[in-house]
Amino acid sequence: MDKKVEQQLAELNLSQVKLIPLEVAENDRLLSVKKDRSKGEYCWTMTPFTPEIVFKLAPEAKRVTYLDADLFFYDNPACFFEEFEKSHKGVLITEHGFAPEYAHWEEASGRFCVQFLTFNNTPEAFKVMHWWQDACIDWCYARIEKDRFGDQKYLNQWPGLFGEHVHILGQVHRTLAPWNVSFYMANQPQAPVFYHFHSLRLAGKRIVRLYEGYQISKPGMLLYQAYISTLQEKLKLLNMQQMDIPSFPEKISLFMLLRRCRDLLKKTVKYSVLKY
């Protein structure tokens, strides 16, 4: 989705990565709405088209799994695919699994999270995929409406429309994120398959915002420590290759400063210093 990222990945020449340039992935339908969408909204609009793009380039593939870029794996996801295969369905989706204190967010964000989503190479799966493509071409914006929010809230309709084709992952306690990590690690303690580092961002040179708007318990912070250690290794690699490391400094107004102080006191935001 970003030319600079594509160029940097090409220079790194990672053995298990095959890059697909944006211009290869785009089609007339996508280009017809591109000017009407922000960059983020266009990324979301692209999501339901991505599995089909991969299938076209690799028709021998049995399935394609879409991953959000801010996932980090702590265990092999084979257990997810084993559960999926036993369901004999064509599409796998995951729930947000909000902790009770964040349950009210489901109304805005939806029951399901696009974070980890698998399509089999079958007509049944393509039926769901094409429905999603049509919906996102019609409307995919970064605002909340009754039944819509970006590409994500459309998934709420899938169990009703495509229940015979869609499997909802049962292992929600192994798909952790800031909105559920403290709850599940206290009540169903088991190593996660992945953690969704939602709201983590490089906020300045060597400064990383770990999370914002949540309270993360000590067991949850261990996951952040492991991620930060790996992140620092990768940033060192970029430095060795003399590649730019992007950061997204936040514009701090007096209001934002006061809000940040409040969040720090409430422990719902945390910053760390990166060493690389």
PDB file of C-alpha atoms in Angstrom:
ATOM      1  CA  MET A   1       0.000   0.000   0.000  1.00  0.00           C
ATOM      2  CA  ASP A   2       3.048   2.272   0.387  1.00  0.00           C
ATOM      3  CA  LYS A   3       5.723   2.613  -2.279  1.00  0.00           C
ATOM      4  CA  LYS A   4       8.510   3.303   0.194  1.00  0.00           C
ATOM      5  CA  VAL A   5       7.669   0.201   2.221  1.00  0.00           C
ATOM      6  CA  GLU A   6       7.617  -1.841  -0.978  1.00  0.00           C
ATOM      7  CA  GLN A   7      11.080  -0.535  -1.923  1.00  0.00           C
ATOM      8  CA  GLN A   8      12.514  -1.207   1.537  1.00  0.00           C
ATOM      9  CA  LEU A   9      11.142  -4.749   1.623  1.00  0.00           C
ATOM     10  CA  ALA A  10      12.557  -5.378  -1.838  1.00  0.00           C
ATOM     11  CA  GLU A  11      15.988  -4.227  -0.614  1.00  0.00           C
ATOM     12  CA  LEU A  12      15.773  -6.513   2.428  1.00  0.00           C
ATOM     13  CA  ASN A  13      15.019  -9.390   0.036  1.00  0.00           C
ATOM     14  CA  LEU A  14      13.322 -11.573   2.663  1.00  0.00           C
ATOM     15  CA  SER A  15      13.370 -15.179   1.494  1.00  0.00           C
ATOM     16  CA  GLN A  16       9.772 -16.040   2.471  1.00  0.00           C
ATOM     17  CA  VAL A  17       8.158 -12.819   1.276  1.00  0.00           C
ATOM     18  CA  LYS A  18       6.697 -12.213  -2.180  1.00  0.00           C
ATOM     19  CA  LEU A  19       5.747  -8.601  -2.750  1.00  0.00           C
ATOM     20  CA  ILE A  20       2.662  -7.560  -4.698  1.00  0.00           C
ATOM     21  CA  PRO A  21       2.885  -3.940  -5.930  1.00  0.00           C
ATOM     22  CA  LEU A  22      -0.263  -1.902  -5.430  1.00  0.00           C
ATOM     23  CA  GLU A  23      -0.673  -1.288  -9.164  1.00  0.00           C
ATOM     24  CA  VAL A  24      -0.798  -5.060  -9.724  1.00  0.00           C
ATOM     25  CA  ALA A  25      -3.526  -5.454  -7.128  1.00  0.00           C
ATOM     26  CA  GLU A  26      -5.765  -2.583  -8.187  1.00  0.00           C
ATOM     27  CA  ASN A  27      -8.644  -3.007 -10.605  1.00  0.00           C
ATOM     28  CA  ASP A  28     -11.187  -0.688 -12.219  1.00  0.00           C
ATOM     29  CA  ARG A  29     -13.664  -1.025  -9.350  1.00  0.00           C
ATOM     30  CA  LEU A  30     -11.069  -0.039  -6.759  1.00  0.00           C
ATOM     31  CA  LEU A  31      -9.716   2.826  -8.846  1.00  0.00           C
ATOM     32  CA  SER A  32     -13.241   4.163  -9.314  1.00  0.00           C
ATOM     33  CA  VAL A  33     -13.558   4.864  -5.560  1.00  0.00           C
ATOM     34  CA  LYS A  34      -9.915   5.638  -4.712  1.00  0.00           C
ATOM     35  CA  LYS A  35     -10.249   9.420  -4.943  1.00  0.00           C
ATOM     36  CA  ASP A  36     -13.262   9.303  -2.641  1.00  0.00           C
ATOM     37  CA  ARG A  37     -11.380   7.542   0.185  1.00  0.00           C
ATOM     38  CA  SER A  38      -8.633   8.602   2.555  1.00  0.00           C
ATOM     39  CA  LYS A  39      -5.458   6.507   2.504  1.00  0.00           C
ATOM     40  CA  GLY A  40      -6.640   4.528   5.518  1.00  0.00           C
ATOM     41  CA  GLU A  41     -10.110   4.059   4.075  1.00  0.00           C
ATOM     42  CA  TYR A  42      -8.628   2.853   0.801  1.00  0.00           C
ATOM     43  CA  CYS A  43      -6.530   0.313   2.712  1.00  0.00           C
ATOM     44  CA  TRP A  44      -9.742  -0.998   4.253  1.00  0.00           C
ATOM     45  CA  THR A  45     -11.467  -1.016   0.871  1.00  0.00           C
ATOM     46  CA  MET A  46      -8.614  -3.165  -0.473  1.00  0.00           C
ATOM     47  CA  THR A  47      -8.908  -5.772   2.295  1.00  0.00           C
ATOM     48  CA  PRO A  48     -11.693  -7.964   0.823  1.00  0.00           C
ATOM     49  CA  PHE A  49      -9.917  -7.951  -2.558  1.00  0.00           C
ATOM     50  CA  THR A  50      -6.566  -9.086  -1.155  1.00  0.00           C
ATOM     51  CA  PRO A  51      -7.317 -12.845  -0.831  1.00  0.00           C
ATOM     52  CA  GLU A  52      -8.590 -13.014  -4.420  1.00  0.00           C
ATOM     53  CA  ILE A  53      -5.455 -11.220  -5.652  1.00  0.00           C
ATOM     54  CA  VAL A  54      -3.306 -13.872  -3.962  1.00  0.00           C
ATOM     55  CA  PHE A  55      -5.410 -16.719  -5.358  1.00  0.00           C
ATOM     56  CA  LYS A  56      -5.010 -15.301  -8.866  1.00  0.00           C
ATOM     57  CA  LEU A  57      -1.221 -15.137  -8.467  1.00  0.00           C
ATOM     58  CA  ALA A  58      -1.036 -18.528  -6.741  1.00  0.00           C
ATOM     59  CA  PRO A  59      -4.053 -20.567  -7.921  1.00  0.00           C
ATOM     60  CA  GLU A  60      -2.615 -23.698  -6.304  1.00  0.00           C
ATOM     61  CA  ALA A  61      -3.082 -22.160  -2.823  1.00  0.00           C
ATOM     62  CA  LYS A  62      -5.686 -23.957  -0.737  1.00  0.00           C
ATOM     63  CA  ARG A  63      -6.386 -20.965   1.489  1.00  0.00           C
ATOM     64  CA  VAL A  64      -5.336 -17.378   2.099  1.00  0.00           C
ATOM     65  CA  THR A  65      -5.191 -15.753   5.512  1.00  0.00           C
ATOM     66  CA  TYR A  66      -5.322 -11.986   5.887  1.00  0.00           C
ATOM     67  CA  LEU A  67      -3.344 -10.621   8.858  1.00  0.00           C
ATOM     68  CA  ASP A  68      -3.355  -7.133  10.320  1.00  0.00           C
ATOM     69  CA  ALA A  69       0.154  -5.666  10.242  1.00  0.00           C
ATOM     70  CA  ASP A  70       0.197  -5.115  14.015  1.00  0.00           C
ATOM     71  CA  LEU A  71      -0.175  -8.800  14.952  1.00  0.00           C
ATOM     72  CA  PHE A  72       2.737 -10.594  16.617  1.00  0.00           C
ATOM     73  CA  PHE A  73       2.775 -14.375  16.992  1.00  0.00           C
ATOM     74  CA  TYR A  74       3.790 -16.142  20.191  1.00  0.00           C
ATOM     75  CA  ASP A  75       2.710 -19.628  19.074  1.00  0.00           C
ATOM     76  CA  ASN A  76       1.994 -21.592  15.917  1.00  0.00           C
ATOM     77  CA  PRO A  77      -1.509 -20.848  14.530  1.00  0.00           C
ATOM     78  CA  ALA A  78      -1.869 -24.490  13.420  1.00  0.00           C
ATOM     79  CA  CYS A  79      -4.407 -24.996  16.234  1.00  0.00           C
ATOM     80  CA  PHE A  80      -6.646 -22.387  14.589  1.00  0.00           C
ATOM     81  CA  PHE A  81      -6.498 -24.114  11.214  1.00  0.00           C
ATOM     82  CA  GLU A  82      -7.161 -27.519  12.798  1.00  0.00           C
ATOM     83  CA  GLU A  83     -10.335 -26.140  14.371  1.00  0.00           C
ATOM     84  CA  PHE A  84     -11.278 -24.490  11.078  1.00  0.00           C
ATOM     85  CA  GLU A  85     -10.800 -27.691   9.063  1.00  0.00           C
ATOM     86  CA  LYS A  86     -12.993 -29.650  11.492  1.00  0.00           C
ATOM     87  CA  SER A  87     -15.802 -27.162  10.852  1.00  0.00           C
ATOM     88  CA  HIS A  88     -15.831 -28.037   7.096  1.00  0.00           C
ATOM     89  CA  LYS A  89     -16.627 -24.406   6.314  1.00  0.00           C
ATOM     90  CA  GLY A  90     -15.019 -21.984   3.884  1.00  0.00           C
ATOM     91  CA  VAL A  91     -14.290 -18.840   5.897  1.00  0.00           C
ATOM     92  CA  LEU A  92     -12.741 -18.336   9.336  1.00  0.00           C
ATOM     93  CA  ILE A  93     -13.328 -15.165  11.383  1.00  0.00           C
ATOM     94  CA  THR A  94     -12.344 -14.071  14.892  1.00  0.00           C
ATOM     95  CA  GLU A  95     -14.239 -12.132  17.533  1.00  0.00           C
ATOM     96  CA  HIS A  96     -12.910  -9.079  19.337  1.00  0.00           C
ATOM     97  CA  GLY A  97     -13.620 -10.869  22.601  1.00  0.00           C
ATOM     98  CA  PHE A  98     -13.957  -7.636  24.555  1.00  0.00           C
ATOM     99  CA  ALA A  99     -13.375  -7.810  28.293  1.00  0.00           C
ATOM    100  CA  PRO A 100     -16.479  -6.845  30.337  1.00  0.00           C
ATOM    101  CA  GLU A 101     -15.136  -3.349  31.007  1.00  0.00           C
ATOM    102  CA  TYR A 102     -14.795  -2.719  27.259  1.00  0.00           C
ATOM    103  CA  ALA A 103     -17.924  -4.588  26.107  1.00  0.00           C
ATOM    104  CA  HIS A 104     -19.666  -1.324  25.189  1.00  0.00           C
ATOM    105  CA  TRP A 105     -17.124  -0.854  22.368  1.00  0.00           C
ATOM    106  CA  GLU A 106     -18.688  -3.706  20.421  1.00  0.00           C
ATOM    107  CA  GLU A 107     -21.534  -1.425  19.388  1.00  0.00           C
ATOM    108  CA  ALA A 108     -19.069   0.809  17.543  1.00  0.00           C
ATOM    109  CA  SER A 109     -16.381  -1.614  16.365  1.00  0.00           C
ATOM    110  CA  GLY A 110     -18.468  -4.721  15.771  1.00  0.00           C
ATOM    111  CA  ARG A 111     -18.479  -8.218  17.216  1.00  0.00           C
ATOM    112  CA  PHE A 112     -15.728  -9.416  14.864  1.00  0.00           C
ATOM    113  CA  CYS A 113     -12.242  -8.137  14.150  1.00  0.00           C
ATOM    114  CA  VAL A 114     -10.723  -8.304  10.667  1.00  0.00           C
ATOM    115  CA  GLN A 115      -7.309  -9.003  12.311  1.00  0.00           C
ATOM    116  CA  PHE A 116      -7.065 -12.719  11.297  1.00  0.00           C
ATOM    117  CA  LEU A 117      -9.377 -13.909   8.529  1.00  0.00           C
ATOM    118  CA  THR A 118      -9.068 -16.995   6.321  1.00  0.00           C
ATOM    119  CA  PHE A 119     -10.693 -17.836   2.984  1.00  0.00           C
ATOM    120  CA  ASN A 120     -10.515 -21.293   1.446  1.00  0.00           C
ATOM    121  CA  ASN A 121     -10.125 -21.602  -2.317  1.00  0.00           C
ATOM    122  CA  THR A 122     -13.741 -22.731  -2.758  1.00  0.00           C
ATOM    123  CA  PRO A 123     -16.878 -21.312  -4.412  1.00  0.00           C
ATOM    124  CA  GLU A 124     -18.531 -20.993  -0.995  1.00  0.00           C
ATOM    125  CA  ALA A 125     -15.717 -18.825   0.355  1.00  0.00           C
ATOM    126  CA  PHE A 126     -15.656 -16.707  -2.797  1.00  0.00           C
ATOM    127  CA  LYS A 127     -19.383 -16.078  -2.375  1.00  0.00           C
ATOM    128  CA  VAL A 128     -18.715 -14.450   1.007  1.00  0.00           C
ATOM    129  CA  MET A 129     -15.639 -12.641  -0.298  1.00  0.00           C
ATOM    130  CA  HIS A 130     -17.493 -11.126  -3.275  1.00  0.00           C
ATOM    131  CA  TRP A 131     -20.351  -9.961  -1.042  1.00  0.00           C
ATOM    132  CA  TRP A 132     -17.769  -8.196   1.141  1.00  0.00           C
ATOM    133  CA  GLN A 133     -16.072  -6.647  -1.887  1.00  0.00           C
ATOM    134  CA  ASP A 134     -19.364  -5.226  -3.145  1.00  0.00           C
ATOM    135  CA  ALA A 135     -20.179  -3.801   0.296  1.00  0.00           C
ATOM    136  CA  CYS A 136     -16.787  -2.078   0.643  1.00  0.00           C
ATOM    137  CA  ILE A 137     -16.920  -0.617  -2.859  1.00  0.00           C
ATOM    138  CA  ASP A 138     -20.320   0.816  -1.998  1.00  0.00           C
ATOM    139  CA  TRP A 139     -19.271   2.208   1.429  1.00  0.00           C
ATOM    140  CA  CYS A 140     -16.032   2.006   3.412  1.00  0.00           C
ATOM    141  CA  TYR A 141     -15.306   5.040   5.556  1.00  0.00           C
ATOM    142  CA  ALA A 142     -13.651   5.808   8.901  1.00  0.00           C
ATOM    143  CA  ARG A 143     -16.862   6.746  10.619  1.00  0.00           C
ATOM    144  CA  ILE A 144     -19.405   4.833  12.631  1.00  0.00           C
ATOM    145  CA  GLU A 145     -22.910   4.307  11.332  1.00  0.00           C
ATOM    146  CA  LYS A 146     -25.582   1.982  12.646  1.00  0.00           C
ATOM    147  CA  ASP A 147     -24.483  -1.140  10.759  1.00  0.00           C
ATOM    148  CA  ARG A 148     -21.224   0.065   9.219  1.00  0.00           C
ATOM    149  CA  PHE A 149     -17.694   0.981  10.223  1.00  0.00           C
ATOM    150  CA  GLY A 150     -14.927   0.728   7.623  1.00  0.00           C
ATOM    151  CA  ASP A 151     -14.573  -2.800   6.276  1.00  0.00           C
ATOM    152  CA  GLN A 152     -15.055  -4.425   9.650  1.00  0.00           C
ATOM    153  CA  LYS A 153     -18.627  -4.109  10.850  1.00  0.00           C
ATOM    154  CA  TYR A 154     -19.918  -5.876   7.730  1.00  0.00           C
ATOM    155  CA  LEU A 155     -18.673  -9.098   9.364  1.00  0.00           C
ATOM    156  CA  ASN A 156     -21.519  -8.806  11.886  1.00  0.00           C
ATOM    157  CA  GLN A 157     -23.882  -9.904   9.118  1.00  0.00           C
ATOM    158  CA  TRP A 158     -21.969 -13.007   8.078  1.00  0.00           C
ATOM    159  CA  PRO A 159     -23.310 -15.523  10.632  1.00  0.00           C
ATOM    160  CA  GLY A 160     -26.854 -14.658   9.526  1.00  0.00           C
ATOM    161  CA  LEU A 161     -26.195 -14.444   5.791  1.00  0.00           C
ATOM    162  CA  PHE A 162     -23.548 -17.151   5.422  1.00  0.00           C
ATOM    163  CA  GLY A 163     -23.780 -19.262   8.573  1.00  0.00           C
ATOM    164  CA  GLU A 164     -23.261 -22.491   6.609  1.00  0.00           C
ATOM    165  CA  HIS A 165     -19.989 -21.141   5.174  1.00  0.00           C
ATOM    166  CA  VAL A 166     -18.470 -19.102   8.028  1.00  0.00           C
ATOM    167  CA  HIS A 167     -16.756 -20.526  11.111  1.00  0.00           C
ATOM    168  CA  ILE A 168     -16.260 -18.351  14.201  1.00  0.00           C
ATOM    169  CA  LEU A 169     -13.013 -19.262  15.956  1.00  0.00           C
ATOM    170  CA  GLY A 170     -13.698 -20.691  19.402  1.00  0.00           C
ATOM    171  CA  GLN A 171     -10.235 -20.006  20.837  1.00  0.00           C
ATOM    172  CA  VAL A 172     -10.845 -16.325  21.526  1.00  0.00           C
ATOM    173  CA  HIS A 173      -8.693 -16.505  24.688  1.00  0.00           C
ATOM    174  CA  ARG A 174      -5.684 -17.064  22.419  1.00  0.00           C
ATOM    175  CA  THR A 175      -6.366 -14.010  20.223  1.00  0.00           C
ATOM    176  CA  LEU A 176      -5.357 -11.304  22.671  1.00  0.00           C
ATOM    177  CA  ALA A 177      -5.365  -7.521  22.334  1.00  0.00           C
ATOM    178  CA  PRO A 178      -5.372  -4.501  24.656  1.00  0.00           C
ATOM    179  CA  TRP A 179      -9.148  -4.788  25.011  1.00  0.00           C
ATOM    180  CA  ASN A 180      -9.061  -8.312  26.488  1.00  0.00           C
ATOM    181  CA  VAL A 181      -5.522  -9.298  27.549  1.00  0.00           C
ATOM    182  CA  SER A 182      -5.895  -8.545  31.265  1.00  0.00           C
ATOM    183  CA  PHE A 183      -9.250 -10.340  31.441  1.00  0.00           C
ATOM    184  CA  TYR A 184      -8.212 -13.550  29.679  1.00  0.00           C
ATOM    185  CA  MET A 185      -4.777 -13.816  31.287  1.00  0.00           C
ATOM    186  CA  ALA A 186      -6.507 -13.655  34.673  1.00  0.00           C
ATOM    187  CA  ASN A 187      -9.396 -16.021  33.867  1.00  0.00           C
ATOM    188  CA  GLN A 188      -8.113 -18.355  31.122  1.00  0.00           C
ATOM    189  CA  PRO A 189      -4.326 -18.094  31.401  1.00  0.00           C
ATOM    190  CA  GLN A 190      -2.760 -19.651  28.324  1.00  0.00           C
ATOM    191  CA  ALA A 191      -0.056 -18.411  25.980  1.00  0.00           C
ATOM    192  CA  PRO A 192      -1.679 -16.467  23.139  1.00  0.00           C
ATOM    193  CA  VAL A 193      -1.217 -17.525  19.542  1.00  0.00           C
ATOM    194  CA  PHE A 194      -1.030 -13.852  18.658  1.00  0.00           C
ATOM    195  CA  TYR A 195      -1.339 -10.461  20.249  1.00  0.00           C
ATOM    196  CA  HIS A 196      -2.884  -7.539  18.401  1.00  0.00           C
ATOM    197  CA  PHE A 197      -0.765  -4.476  19.191  1.00  0.00           C
ATOM    198  CA  HIS A 198      -3.581  -2.048  18.463  1.00  0.00           C
ATOM    199  CA  SER A 199      -2.637   1.633  19.036  1.00  0.00           C
ATOM    200  CA  LEU A 200       1.108   0.925  19.336  1.00  0.00           C
ATOM    201  CA  ARG A 201       3.047   3.507  17.357  1.00  0.00           C
ATOM    202  CA  LEU A 202       6.514   5.003  17.010  1.00  0.00           C
ATOM    203  CA  ALA A 203       5.705   8.386  18.503  1.00  0.00           C
ATOM    204  CA  GLY A 204       9.128   9.946  17.965  1.00  0.00           C
ATOM    205  CA  LYS A 205      12.790   9.087  17.640  1.00  0.00           C
ATOM    206  CA  ARG A 206      13.290   6.118  19.986  1.00  0.00           C
ATOM    207  CA  ILE A 207       9.919   6.702  21.633  1.00  0.00           C
ATOM    208  CA  VAL A 208       7.125   4.153  21.309  1.00  0.00           C
ATOM    209  CA  ARG A 209       3.568   4.462  22.568  1.00  0.00           C
ATOM    210  CA  LEU A 210       2.673   0.947  23.681  1.00  0.00           C
ATOM    211  CA  TYR A 211      -1.064   1.461  24.074  1.00  0.00           C
ATOM    212  CA  GLU A 212      -3.663   4.121  24.696  1.00  0.00           C
ATOM    213  CA  GLY A 213      -7.121   3.924  26.243  1.00  0.00           C
ATOM    214  CA  TYR A 214      -6.606   0.645  28.109  1.00  0.00           C
ATOM    215  CA  GLN A 215      -5.280  -0.674  31.383  1.00  0.00           C
ATOM    216  CA  ILE A 216      -2.809  -3.535  30.901  1.00  0.00           C
ATOM    217  CA  SER A 217      -1.939  -5.871  33.779  1.00  0.00           C
ATOM    218  CA  LYS A 218       1.600  -7.043  34.586  1.00  0.00           C
ATOM    219  CA  PRO A 219       1.150 -10.416  32.795  1.00  0.00           C
ATOM    220  CA  GLY A 220       0.021  -8.510  29.711  1.00  0.00           C
ATOM    221  CA  MET A 221       3.070  -6.264  29.874  1.00  0.00           C
ATOM    222  CA  LEU A 222       5.291  -9.345  29.478  1.00  0.00           C
ATOM    223  CA  LEU A 223       3.896  -9.673  25.953  1.00  0.00           C
ATOM    224  CA  TYR A 224       4.897  -6.083  25.256  1.00  0.00           C
ATOM    225  CA  GLN A 225       8.418  -6.731  26.525  1.00  0.00           C
ATOM    226  CA  ALA A 226       8.868  -9.629  24.101  1.00  0.00           C
ATOM    227  CA  TYR A 227       7.509  -7.563  21.215  1.00  0.00           C
ATOM    228  CA  ILE A 228       9.671  -4.538  21.989  1.00  0.00           C
ATOM    229  CA  SER A 229      12.768  -6.750  22.128  1.00  0.00           C
ATOM    230  CA  THR A 230      12.014  -8.059  18.626  1.00  0.00           C
ATOM    231  CA  LEU A 231      11.095  -4.588  17.370  1.00  0.00           C
ATOM    232  CA  GLN A 232      14.457  -3.243  18.524  1.00  0.00           C
ATOM    233  CA  GLU A 233      16.267  -6.019  16.616  1.00  0.00           C
ATOM    234  CA  LYS A 234      14.387  -5.133  13.427  1.00  0.00           C
ATOM    235  CA  LEU A 235      15.060  -1.425  13.840  1.00  0.00           C
ATOM    236  CA  LYS A 236      18.764  -2.219  14.182  1.00  0.00           C
ATOM    237  CA  LEU A 237      18.522  -4.107  10.893  1.00  0.00           C
ATOM    238  CA  LEU A 238      16.955  -1.083   9.205  1.00  0.00           C
ATOM    239  CA  ASN A 239      19.715   1.113  10.634  1.00  0.00           C
ATOM    240  CA  MET A 240      22.372  -1.234   9.275  1.00  0.00           C
ATOM    241  CA  GLN A 241      20.729  -0.979   5.851  1.00  0.00           C
ATOM    242  CA  GLN A 242      20.592   2.827   6.248  1.00  0.00           C
ATOM    243  CA  MET A 243      16.837   2.787   5.798  1.00  0.00           C
ATOM    244  CA  ASP A 244      14.540   5.463   7.137  1.00  0.00           C
ATOM    245  CA  ILE A 245      12.613   4.544  10.264  1.00  0.00           C
ATOM    246  CA  PRO A 246       9.219   6.236  10.165  1.00  0.00           C
ATOM    247  CA  SER A 247       7.753   7.847  13.250  1.00  0.00           C
ATOM    248  CA  PHE A 248       4.434   9.560  13.827  1.00  0.00           C
ATOM    249  CA  PRO A 249       4.885  12.302  16.413  1.00  0.00           C
ATOM    250  CA  GLU A 250       1.652  13.476  17.928  1.00  0.00           C
ATOM    251  CA  LYS A 251       0.711  17.130  17.737  1.00  0.00           C
ATOM    252  CA  ILE A 252       0.397  18.183  21.356  1.00  0.00           C
ATOM    253  CA  SER A 253      -2.032  20.990  22.087  1.00  0.00           C
ATOM    254  CA  LEU A 254      -2.757  22.125  25.631  1.00  0.00           C
ATOM    255  CA  PHE A 255      -5.907  20.002  25.559  1.00  0.00           C
ATOM    256  CA  MET A 256      -3.954  16.949  24.362  1.00  0.00           C
ATOM    257  CA  LEU A 257      -1.287  17.535  27.006  1.00  0.00           C
ATOM    258  CA  LEU A 258      -3.883  17.666  29.779  1.00  0.00           C
ATOM    259  CA  ARG A 259      -5.590  14.545  28.413  1.00  0.00           C
ATOM    260  CA  ARG A 260      -2.253  12.734  28.221  1.00  0.00           C
ATOM    261  CA  CYS A 261      -1.501  13.632  31.848  1.00  0.00           C
ATOM    262  CA  ARG A 262      -4.908  12.280  32.829  1.00  0.00           C
ATOM    263  CA  ASP A 263      -4.315   9.062  30.912  1.00  0.00           C
ATOM    264  CA  LEU A 264      -0.884   8.618  32.490  1.00  0.00           C
ATOM    265  CA  LEU A 265      -2.362   9.012  35.952  1.00  0.00           C
ATOM    266  CA  LYS A 266      -5.115   6.516  35.119  1.00  0.00           C
ATOM    267  CA  LYS A 267      -2.495   4.178  33.582  1.00  0.00           C
ATOM    268  CA  THR A 268      -4.459   3.910  30.331  1.00  0.00           C
ATOM    269  CA  VAL A 269      -1.504   5.036  28.204  1.00  0.00           C
ATOM    270  CA  LYS A 270       2.136   3.996  28.330  1.00  0.00           C
ATOM    271  CA  TYR A 271       5.288   5.129  26.559  1.00  0.00           C
ATOM    272  CA  SER A 272       8.671   3.423  26.428  1.00  0.00           C
ATOM    273  CA  VAL A 273      12.138   4.311  25.143  1.00  0.00           C
ATOM    274  CA  LEU A 274      13.549   2.138  22.373  1.00  0.00           C
ATOM    275  CA  LYS A 275      17.260   1.349  22.248  1.00  0.00           C
ATOM    276  CA  TYR A 276      18.676   0.615  18.820  1.00  0.00           C
TER     277      TYR A 276
END
